[in-house]
PDB file of C-alpha atoms in Angstrom:
ATOM      1  CA  UNK A   1     148.892  38.610-151.028  1.00 91.00           C
ATOM      2  CA  UNK A   2     149.003  35.241-149.050  1.00 94.00           C
ATOM      3  CA  UNK A   3     148.476  35.650-145.451  1.00 96.00           C
ATOM      4  CA  UNK A   4     150.168  33.178-143.097  1.00 97.00           C
ATOM      5  CA  UNK A   5     148.508  32.659-139.623  1.00 98.00           C
ATOM      6  CA  UNK A   6     150.507  31.012-136.945  1.00 98.00           C
ATOM      7  CA  UNK A   7     149.125  29.343-133.936  1.00 94.00           C
ATOM      8  CA  UNK A   8     149.397  29.487-130.987  1.00 96.00           C
ATOM      9  CA  UNK A   9     150.913  32.875-130.533  1.00 97.00           C
ATOM     10  CA  UNK A  10     152.809  31.491-127.453  1.00 97.00           C
ATOM     11  CA  UNK A  11     153.524  27.960-126.446  1.00 97.00           C
ATOM     12  CA  UNK A  12     154.568  27.320-122.846  1.00 97.00           C
ATOM     13  CA  UNK A  13     156.469  24.119-122.438  1.00 96.00           C
ATOM     14  CA  UNK A  14     159.368  22.488-120.528  1.00 96.00           C
ATOM     15  CA  UNK A  15     162.621  21.035-121.799  1.00 95.00           C
ATOM     16  CA  UNK A  16     162.094  17.564-123.073  1.00 96.00           C
ATOM     17  CA  UNK A  17     158.510  18.147-124.264  1.00 97.00           C
ATOM     18  CA  UNK A  18     157.206  18.004-127.718  1.00 97.00           C
ATOM     19  CA  UNK A  19     156.340  21.259-129.404  1.00 97.00           C
ATOM     20  CA  UNK A  20     153.878  21.479-132.323  1.00 98.00           C
ATOM     21  CA  UNK A  21     153.696  24.854-134.160  1.00 98.00           C
ATOM     22  CA  UNK A  22     150.978  25.529-136.829  1.00 98.00           C
ATOM     23  CA  UNK A  23     151.081  27.787-139.972  1.00 98.00           C
ATOM     24  CA  UNK A  24     147.958  28.183-142.144  1.00 98.00           C
ATOM     25  CA  UNK A  25     148.006  29.914-145.435  1.00 97.00           C
ATOM     26  CA  UNK A  26     145.153  31.919-146.850  1.00 96.00           C
ATOM     27  CA  UNK A  27     145.537  30.057-150.179  1.00 95.00           C
ATOM     28  CA  UNK A  28     147.593  27.098-151.278  1.00 95.00           C
ATOM     29  CA  UNK A  29     151.377  27.453-151.403  1.00 95.00           C
ATOM     30  CA  UNK A  30     151.847  23.801-152.353  1.00 95.00           C
ATOM     31  CA  UNK A  31     154.949  22.835-150.370  1.00 95.00           C
ATOM     32  CA  UNK A  32     156.720  26.123-150.764  1.00 95.00           C
ATOM     33  CA  UNK A  33     156.951  26.866-147.124  1.00 96.00           C
ATOM     34  CA  UNK A  34     159.938  27.440-144.756  1.00 97.00           C
ATOM     35  CA  UNK A  35     160.484  27.839-140.956  1.00 98.00           C
ATOM     36  CA  UNK A  36     162.900  30.166-139.303  1.00 98.00           C
ATOM     37  CA  UNK A  37     164.070  30.455-135.705  1.00 98.00           C
ATOM     38  CA  UNK A  38     164.746  33.786-134.115  1.00 98.00           C
ATOM     39  CA  UNK A  39     166.435  33.979-130.752  1.00 96.00           C
ATOM     40  CA  UNK A  40     166.345  37.218-128.711  1.00 91.00           C
ATOM     41  CA  UNK A  41     168.367  39.999-130.324  1.00 89.00           C
ATOM     42  CA  UNK A  42     169.482  37.736-133.190  1.00 96.00           C
ATOM     43  CA  UNK A  43     168.780  37.449-136.890  1.00 97.00           C
ATOM     44  CA  UNK A  44     166.424  34.698-138.063  1.00 98.00           C
ATOM     45  CA  UNK A  45     167.926  31.329-138.942  1.00 97.00           C
ATOM     46  CA  UNK A  46     166.523  29.031-141.678  1.00 97.00           C
ATOM     47  CA  UNK A  47     165.405  25.762-140.136  1.00 97.00           C
ATOM     48  CA  UNK A  48     163.168  24.017-142.618  1.00 97.00           C
ATOM     49  CA  UNK A  49     162.619  24.644-146.345  1.00 97.00           C
ATOM     50  CA  UNK A  50     160.262  23.199-148.878  1.00 96.00           C
ATOM     51  CA  UNK A  51     157.996  22.128-145.988  1.00 97.00           C
ATOM     52  CA  UNK A  52     160.155  19.274-144.740  1.00 97.00           C
ATOM     53  CA  UNK A  53     163.888  19.601-145.581  1.00 97.00           C
ATOM     54  CA  UNK A  54     166.159  20.606-142.773  1.00 97.00           C
ATOM     55  CA  UNK A  55     168.686  23.249-143.519  1.00 95.00           C
ATOM     56  CA  UNK A  56     172.341  22.539-143.079  1.00 93.00           C
ATOM     57  CA  UNK A  57     173.313  21.849-139.394  1.00 95.00           C
ATOM     58  CA  UNK A  58     169.822  21.765-138.096  1.00 97.00           C
ATOM     59  CA  UNK A  59     169.151  18.916-135.606  1.00 97.00           C
ATOM     60  CA  UNK A  60     166.992  16.038-136.475  1.00 97.00           C
ATOM     61  CA  UNK A  61     164.582  16.897-133.592  1.00 97.00           C
ATOM     62  CA  UNK A  62     163.289  19.590-135.895  1.00 98.00           C
ATOM     63  CA  UNK A  63     160.714  18.376-138.513  1.00 98.00           C
ATOM     64  CA  UNK A  64     158.263  19.942-140.925  1.00 98.00           C
ATOM     65  CA  UNK A  65     155.124  18.651-142.568  1.00 98.00           C
ATOM     66  CA  UNK A  66     152.115  19.685-144.478  1.00 97.00           C
ATOM     67  CA  UNK A  67     150.963  20.890-147.854  1.00 96.00           C
ATOM     68  CA  UNK A  68     148.521  23.207-149.551  1.00 96.00           C
ATOM     69  CA  UNK A  69     147.396  25.563-146.742  1.00 97.00           C
ATOM     70  CA  UNK A  70     148.216  23.646-143.591  1.00 98.00           C
ATOM     71  CA  UNK A  71     151.831  23.203-142.129  1.00 98.00           C
ATOM     72  CA  UNK A  72     153.383  21.993-138.946  1.00 98.00           C
ATOM     73  CA  UNK A  73     156.740  22.456-137.344  1.00 98.00           C
ATOM     74  CA  UNK A  74     157.503  19.823-134.706  1.00 98.00           C
ATOM     75  CA  UNK A  75     160.274  19.824-132.173  1.00 97.00           C
ATOM     76  CA  UNK A  76     160.299  16.298-130.819  1.00 97.00           C
ATOM     77  CA  UNK A  77     162.061  17.038-127.574  1.00 96.00           C
ATOM     78  CA  UNK A  78     162.795  20.605-126.550  1.00 96.00           C
ATOM     79  CA  UNK A  79     166.305  21.590-125.722  1.00 96.00           C
ATOM     80  CA  UNK A  80     167.056  24.837-123.637  1.00 95.00           C
ATOM     81  CA  UNK A  81     168.455  26.532-126.747  1.00 96.00           C
ATOM     82  CA  UNK A  82     165.177  25.893-128.667  1.00 97.00           C
ATOM     83  CA  UNK A  83     163.197  28.501-126.730  1.00 94.00           C
ATOM     84  CA  UNK A  84     162.777  31.199-129.279  1.00 97.00           C
ATOM     85  CA  UNK A  85     160.368  32.645-131.745  1.00 98.00           C
ATOM     86  CA  UNK A  86     159.519  30.676-134.869  1.00 98.00           C
ATOM     87  CA  UNK A  87     158.272  32.147-138.185  1.00 98.00           C
ATOM     88  CA  UNK A  88     156.932  30.438-141.199  1.00 98.00           C
ATOM     89  CA  UNK A  89     157.460  32.002-144.741  1.00 97.00           C
ATOM     90  CA  UNK A  90     155.843  31.193-148.102  1.00 96.00           C
ATOM     91  CA  UNK A  91     157.130  31.549-151.612  1.00 92.00           C
ATOM     92  CA  UNK A  92     154.277  29.746-153.274  1.00 86.00           C
ATOM     93  CA  UNK A  93     152.612  32.921-154.578  1.00 81.00           C
ATOM     94  CA  UNK A  94     154.829  36.069-154.769  1.00 81.00           C
ATOM     95  CA  UNK A  95     155.620  38.861-154.805  1.00 83.00           C
ATOM     96  CA  UNK A  96     155.526  39.361-152.045  1.00 88.00           C
ATOM     97  CA  UNK A  97     157.084  36.703-149.975  1.00 93.00           C
ATOM     98  CA  UNK A  98     155.193  36.721-146.754  1.00 95.00           C
ATOM     99  CA  UNK A  99     155.921  35.661-143.174  1.00 97.00           C
ATOM    100  CA  UNK A 100     153.618  34.555-140.375  1.00 97.00           C
ATOM    101  CA  UNK A 101     153.387  36.712-137.291  1.00 97.00           C
ATOM    102  CA  UNK A 102     155.437  34.189-135.315  1.00 97.00           C
ATOM    103  CA  UNK A 103     154.965  31.652-132.410  1.00 98.00           C
ATOM    104  CA  UNK A 104     156.993  32.210-129.269  1.00 98.00           C
ATOM    105  CA  UNK A 105     158.134  29.010-127.547  1.00 97.00           C
ATOM    106  CA  UNK A 106     158.704  29.799-123.915  1.00 96.00           C
ATOM    107  CA  UNK A 107     159.749  27.901-120.929  1.00 89.00           C
TER     108      UNK A 107
ATOM    109  CA  UNK B   1     180.974  30.265-145.443  1.00 92.00           C
ATOM    110  CA  UNK B   2     178.860  33.174-146.654  1.00 95.00           C
ATOM    111  CA  UNK B   3     178.718  36.089-144.142  1.00 97.00           C
ATOM    112  CA  UNK B   4     176.753  39.376-144.420  1.00 98.00           C
ATOM    113  CA  UNK B   5     177.143  42.660-142.484  1.00 98.00           C
ATOM    114  CA  UNK B   6     174.741  45.527-142.619  1.00 98.00           C
ATOM    115  CA  UNK B   7     175.947  49.154-142.253  1.00 97.00           C
ATOM    116  CA  UNK B   8     174.506  52.570-142.394  1.00 95.00           C
ATOM    117  CA  UNK B   9     173.017  55.380-140.259  1.00 96.00           C
ATOM    118  CA  UNK B  10     171.003  54.395-137.307  1.00 95.00           C
ATOM    119  CA  UNK B  11     168.809  57.545-137.362  1.00 97.00           C
ATOM    120  CA  UNK B  12     167.066  59.007-140.365  1.00 98.00           C
ATOM    121  CA  UNK B  13     164.811  61.982-140.458  1.00 97.00           C
ATOM    122  CA  UNK B  14     161.246  61.697-141.570  1.00 96.00           C
ATOM    123  CA  UNK B  15     160.654  62.377-145.312  1.00 96.00           C
ATOM    124  CA  UNK B  16     164.264  61.718-146.034  1.00 97.00           C
ATOM    125  CA  UNK B  17     165.990  58.565-147.695  1.00 97.00           C
ATOM    126  CA  UNK B  18     167.159  55.537-145.687  1.00 98.00           C
ATOM    127  CA  UNK B  19     170.381  54.043-147.163  1.00 98.00           C
ATOM    128  CA  UNK B  20     171.996  50.807-146.022  1.00 98.00           C
ATOM    129  CA  UNK B  21     174.741  48.649-147.341  1.00 98.00           C
ATOM    130  CA  UNK B  22     175.265  44.932-146.956  1.00 98.00           C
ATOM    131  CA  UNK B  23     178.846  43.661-147.184  1.00 98.00           C
ATOM    132  CA  UNK B  24     179.152  40.077-148.533  1.00 98.00           C
ATOM    133  CA  UNK B  25     182.108  37.798-147.765  1.00 97.00           C
ATOM    134  CA  UNK B  26     182.687  34.258-148.477  1.00 96.00           C
ATOM    135  CA  UNK B  27     181.079  34.192-151.898  1.00 95.00           C
ATOM    136  CA  UNK B  28     181.111  36.316-155.059  1.00 96.00           C
ATOM    137  CA  UNK B  29     178.059  38.607-155.025  1.00 96.00           C
ATOM    138  CA  UNK B  30     177.390  37.648-158.647  1.00 96.00           C
ATOM    139  CA  UNK B  31     176.706  33.984-157.554  1.00 94.00           C
ATOM    140  CA  UNK B  32     173.395  34.567-155.817  1.00 95.00           C
ATOM    141  CA  UNK B  33     170.367  36.683-155.463  1.00 96.00           C
ATOM    142  CA  UNK B  34     170.253  38.993-152.346  1.00 97.00           C
ATOM    143  CA  UNK B  35     167.454  40.266-150.289  1.00 97.00           C
ATOM    144  CA  UNK B  36     166.425  42.786-147.579  1.00 98.00           C
ATOM    145  CA  UNK B  37     163.956  41.995-144.863  1.00 98.00           C
ATOM    146  CA  UNK B  38     162.856  44.395-141.958  1.00 98.00           C
ATOM    147  CA  UNK B  39     161.443  43.898-138.556  1.00 98.00           C
ATOM    148  CA  UNK B  40     159.667  46.793-136.661  1.00 97.00           C
ATOM    149  CA  UNK B  41     160.601  46.657-132.941  1.00 95.00           C
ATOM    150  CA  UNK B  42     158.507  43.805-131.247  1.00 93.00           C
ATOM    151  CA  UNK B  43     156.848  42.825-134.435  1.00 95.00           C
ATOM    152  CA  UNK B  44     157.156  40.241-137.269  1.00 95.00           C
ATOM    153  CA  UNK B  45     159.135  40.099-140.546  1.00 97.00           C
ATOM    154  CA  UNK B  46     158.534  41.911-143.693  1.00 97.00           C
ATOM    155  CA  UNK B  47     160.182  41.147-146.973  1.00 96.00           C
ATOM    156  CA  UNK B  48     161.377  44.336-148.686  1.00 97.00           C
ATOM    157  CA  UNK B  49     162.825  43.024-152.079  1.00 95.00           C
ATOM    158  CA  UNK B  50     165.612  41.240-153.799  1.00 95.00           C
ATOM    159  CA  UNK B  51     168.251  41.916-156.490  1.00 95.00           C
ATOM    160  CA  UNK B  52     170.676  40.169-158.731  1.00 94.00           C
ATOM    161  CA  UNK B  53     173.953  41.461-159.970  1.00 94.00           C
ATOM    162  CA  UNK B  54     172.669  41.846-163.615  1.00 93.00           C
ATOM    163  CA  UNK B  55     169.973  44.275-162.518  1.00 90.00           C
ATOM    164  CA  UNK B  56     167.078  42.031-161.898  1.00 93.00           C
ATOM    165  CA  UNK B  57     165.041  43.276-158.975  1.00 93.00           C
ATOM    166  CA  UNK B  58     161.720  42.351-157.387  1.00 93.00           C
ATOM    167  CA  UNK B  59     160.096  44.578-154.674  1.00 94.00           C
ATOM    168  CA  UNK B  60     157.302  44.156-152.176  1.00 94.00           C
ATOM    169  CA  UNK B  61     154.380  45.940-153.881  1.00 92.00           C
ATOM    170  CA  UNK B  62     153.545  47.696-150.577  1.00 93.00           C
ATOM    171  CA  UNK B  63     157.051  49.409-150.801  1.00 92.00           C
ATOM    172  CA  UNK B  64     157.650  49.338-154.540  1.00 83.00           C
ATOM    173  CA  UNK B  65     157.425  53.032-155.290  1.00 89.00           C
ATOM    174  CA  UNK B  66     159.894  53.873-152.511  1.00 96.00           C
ATOM    175  CA  UNK B  67     162.514  51.043-152.716  1.00 97.00           C
ATOM    176  CA  UNK B  68     165.691  50.620-154.770  1.00 97.00           C
ATOM    177  CA  UNK B  69     168.055  47.685-154.221  1.00 97.00           C
ATOM    178  CA  UNK B  70     171.366  47.682-156.172  1.00 95.00           C
ATOM    179  CA  UNK B  71     174.461  45.544-156.363  1.00 96.00           C
ATOM    180  CA  UNK B  72     178.063  46.878-156.488  1.00 95.00           C
ATOM    181  CA  UNK B  73     180.036  44.082-157.922  1.00 95.00           C
ATOM    182  CA  UNK B  74     183.389  45.889-157.497  1.00 96.00           C
ATOM    183  CA  UNK B  75     182.895  46.019-153.699  1.00 96.00           C
ATOM    184  CA  UNK B  76     180.859  42.737-153.266  1.00 97.00           C
ATOM    185  CA  UNK B  77     178.225  44.740-151.672  1.00 97.00           C
ATOM    186  CA  UNK B  78     174.584  45.517-152.248  1.00 97.00           C
ATOM    187  CA  UNK B  79     172.468  48.324-151.002  1.00 97.00           C
ATOM    188  CA  UNK B  80     169.011  49.426-149.987  1.00 98.00           C
ATOM    189  CA  UNK B  81     167.454  52.820-150.442  1.00 98.00           C
ATOM    190  CA  UNK B  82     164.023  53.671-149.063  1.00 98.00           C
ATOM    191  CA  UNK B  83     162.748  57.033-149.758  1.00 97.00           C
ATOM    192  CA  UNK B  84     160.136  59.270-147.986  1.00 96.00           C
ATOM    193  CA  UNK B  85     160.485  57.402-144.686  1.00 97.00           C
ATOM    194  CA  UNK B  86     158.066  57.823-141.862  1.00 97.00           C
ATOM    195  CA  UNK B  87     158.087  56.567-138.357  1.00 96.00           C
ATOM    196  CA  UNK B  88     156.448  53.341-139.679  1.00 96.00           C
ATOM    197  CA  UNK B  89     159.824  52.520-141.291  1.00 97.00           C
ATOM    198  CA  UNK B  90     161.585  52.282-137.988  1.00 98.00           C
ATOM    199  CA  UNK B  91     162.850  48.760-137.921  1.00 98.00           C
ATOM    200  CA  UNK B  92     165.805  46.293-137.642  1.00 98.00           C
ATOM    201  CA  UNK B  93     166.921  45.883-141.312  1.00 98.00           C
ATOM    202  CA  UNK B  94     168.401  42.508-142.334  1.00 98.00           C
ATOM    203  CA  UNK B  95     170.251  41.556-145.465  1.00 98.00           C
ATOM    204  CA  UNK B  96     170.384  37.932-146.539  1.00 98.00           C
ATOM    205  CA  UNK B  97     171.365  35.668-149.280  1.00 97.00           C
ATOM    206  CA  UNK B  98     168.660  34.100-151.385  1.00 95.00           C
ATOM    207  CA  UNK B  99     169.842  30.473-151.610  1.00 90.00           C
ATOM    208  CA  UNK B 100     168.805  28.042-154.421  1.00 84.00           C
ATOM    209  CA  UNK B 101     165.160  27.386-153.862  1.00 84.00           C
ATOM    210  CA  UNK B 102     164.536  31.066-152.991  1.00 87.00           C
ATOM    211  CA  UNK B 103     164.966  30.715-149.196  1.00 95.00           C
ATOM    212  CA  UNK B 104     166.844  33.218-147.102  1.00 96.00           C
ATOM    213  CA  UNK B 105     170.142  31.895-145.631  1.00 94.00           C
ATOM    214  CA  UNK B 106     172.223  33.123-144.158  1.00 96.00           C
ATOM    215  CA  UNK B 107     171.216  36.515-142.653  1.00 98.00           C
ATOM    216  CA  UNK B 108     173.270  39.482-141.527  1.00 98.00           C
ATOM    217  CA  UNK B 109     173.006  40.426-137.778  1.00 97.00           C
ATOM    218  CA  UNK B 110     170.678  43.274-138.629  1.00 98.00           C
ATOM    219  CA  UNK B 111     170.932  47.044-138.061  1.00 98.00           C
ATOM    220  CA  UNK B 112     168.345  49.146-136.281  1.00 98.00           C
ATOM    221  CA  UNK B 113     167.185  52.342-138.106  1.00 98.00           C
ATOM    222  CA  UNK B 114     164.998  54.753-136.297  1.00 98.00           C
ATOM    223  CA  UNK B 115     163.085  57.471-138.033  1.00 97.00           C
ATOM    224  CA  UNK B 116     162.902  60.795-136.201  1.00 95.00           C
ATOM    225  CA  UNK B 117     160.470  63.602-136.736  1.00 86.00           C
TER     226      UNK B 117
END
């Protein structure tokens, strides 16, 4: 099973700042990695798939990069609605699909 | 657009079977794969399994012996059964569509299931 390790666990930033979230896989997943956003009490929402493709309706301030075992989600300028928990997920080697433990972006 | 809604008992007794249903609107259930994911309170996400209308299924090996996911094409719904539950199965259970490319989008709002002793 591929283990995804996200860092940091918590990121404390202010609106307008740049957020950089990391996801590291225990073995290569190629570019088969996605990012989800989860706000309090809500379901996760797909943000980025196949490492760098934004899902429908996702603002351009969200971008993804990486390959193999190291991936990054960047939020170029934080908006108030971006403060949430972010999860990475792989489908490079499954079953099972696996998720990281999450990074909380807080004000 | 595609919308999903989970339903089922919010409380299940230990050792019994958890049963949930996901109602799909906005698309024929025969058009996509469908999946279940769960999230214990305050914790991360765990993939449970997926299904296709023709009977294809794939389950998380950690749950494989206890899980059944089925599609009801007549009702445009799919279901989750998890047997022999324990307190560790207490979680919010989400259903989701498996979009082309095998990513999960969109998700239902989730339903909390507590396992009581």
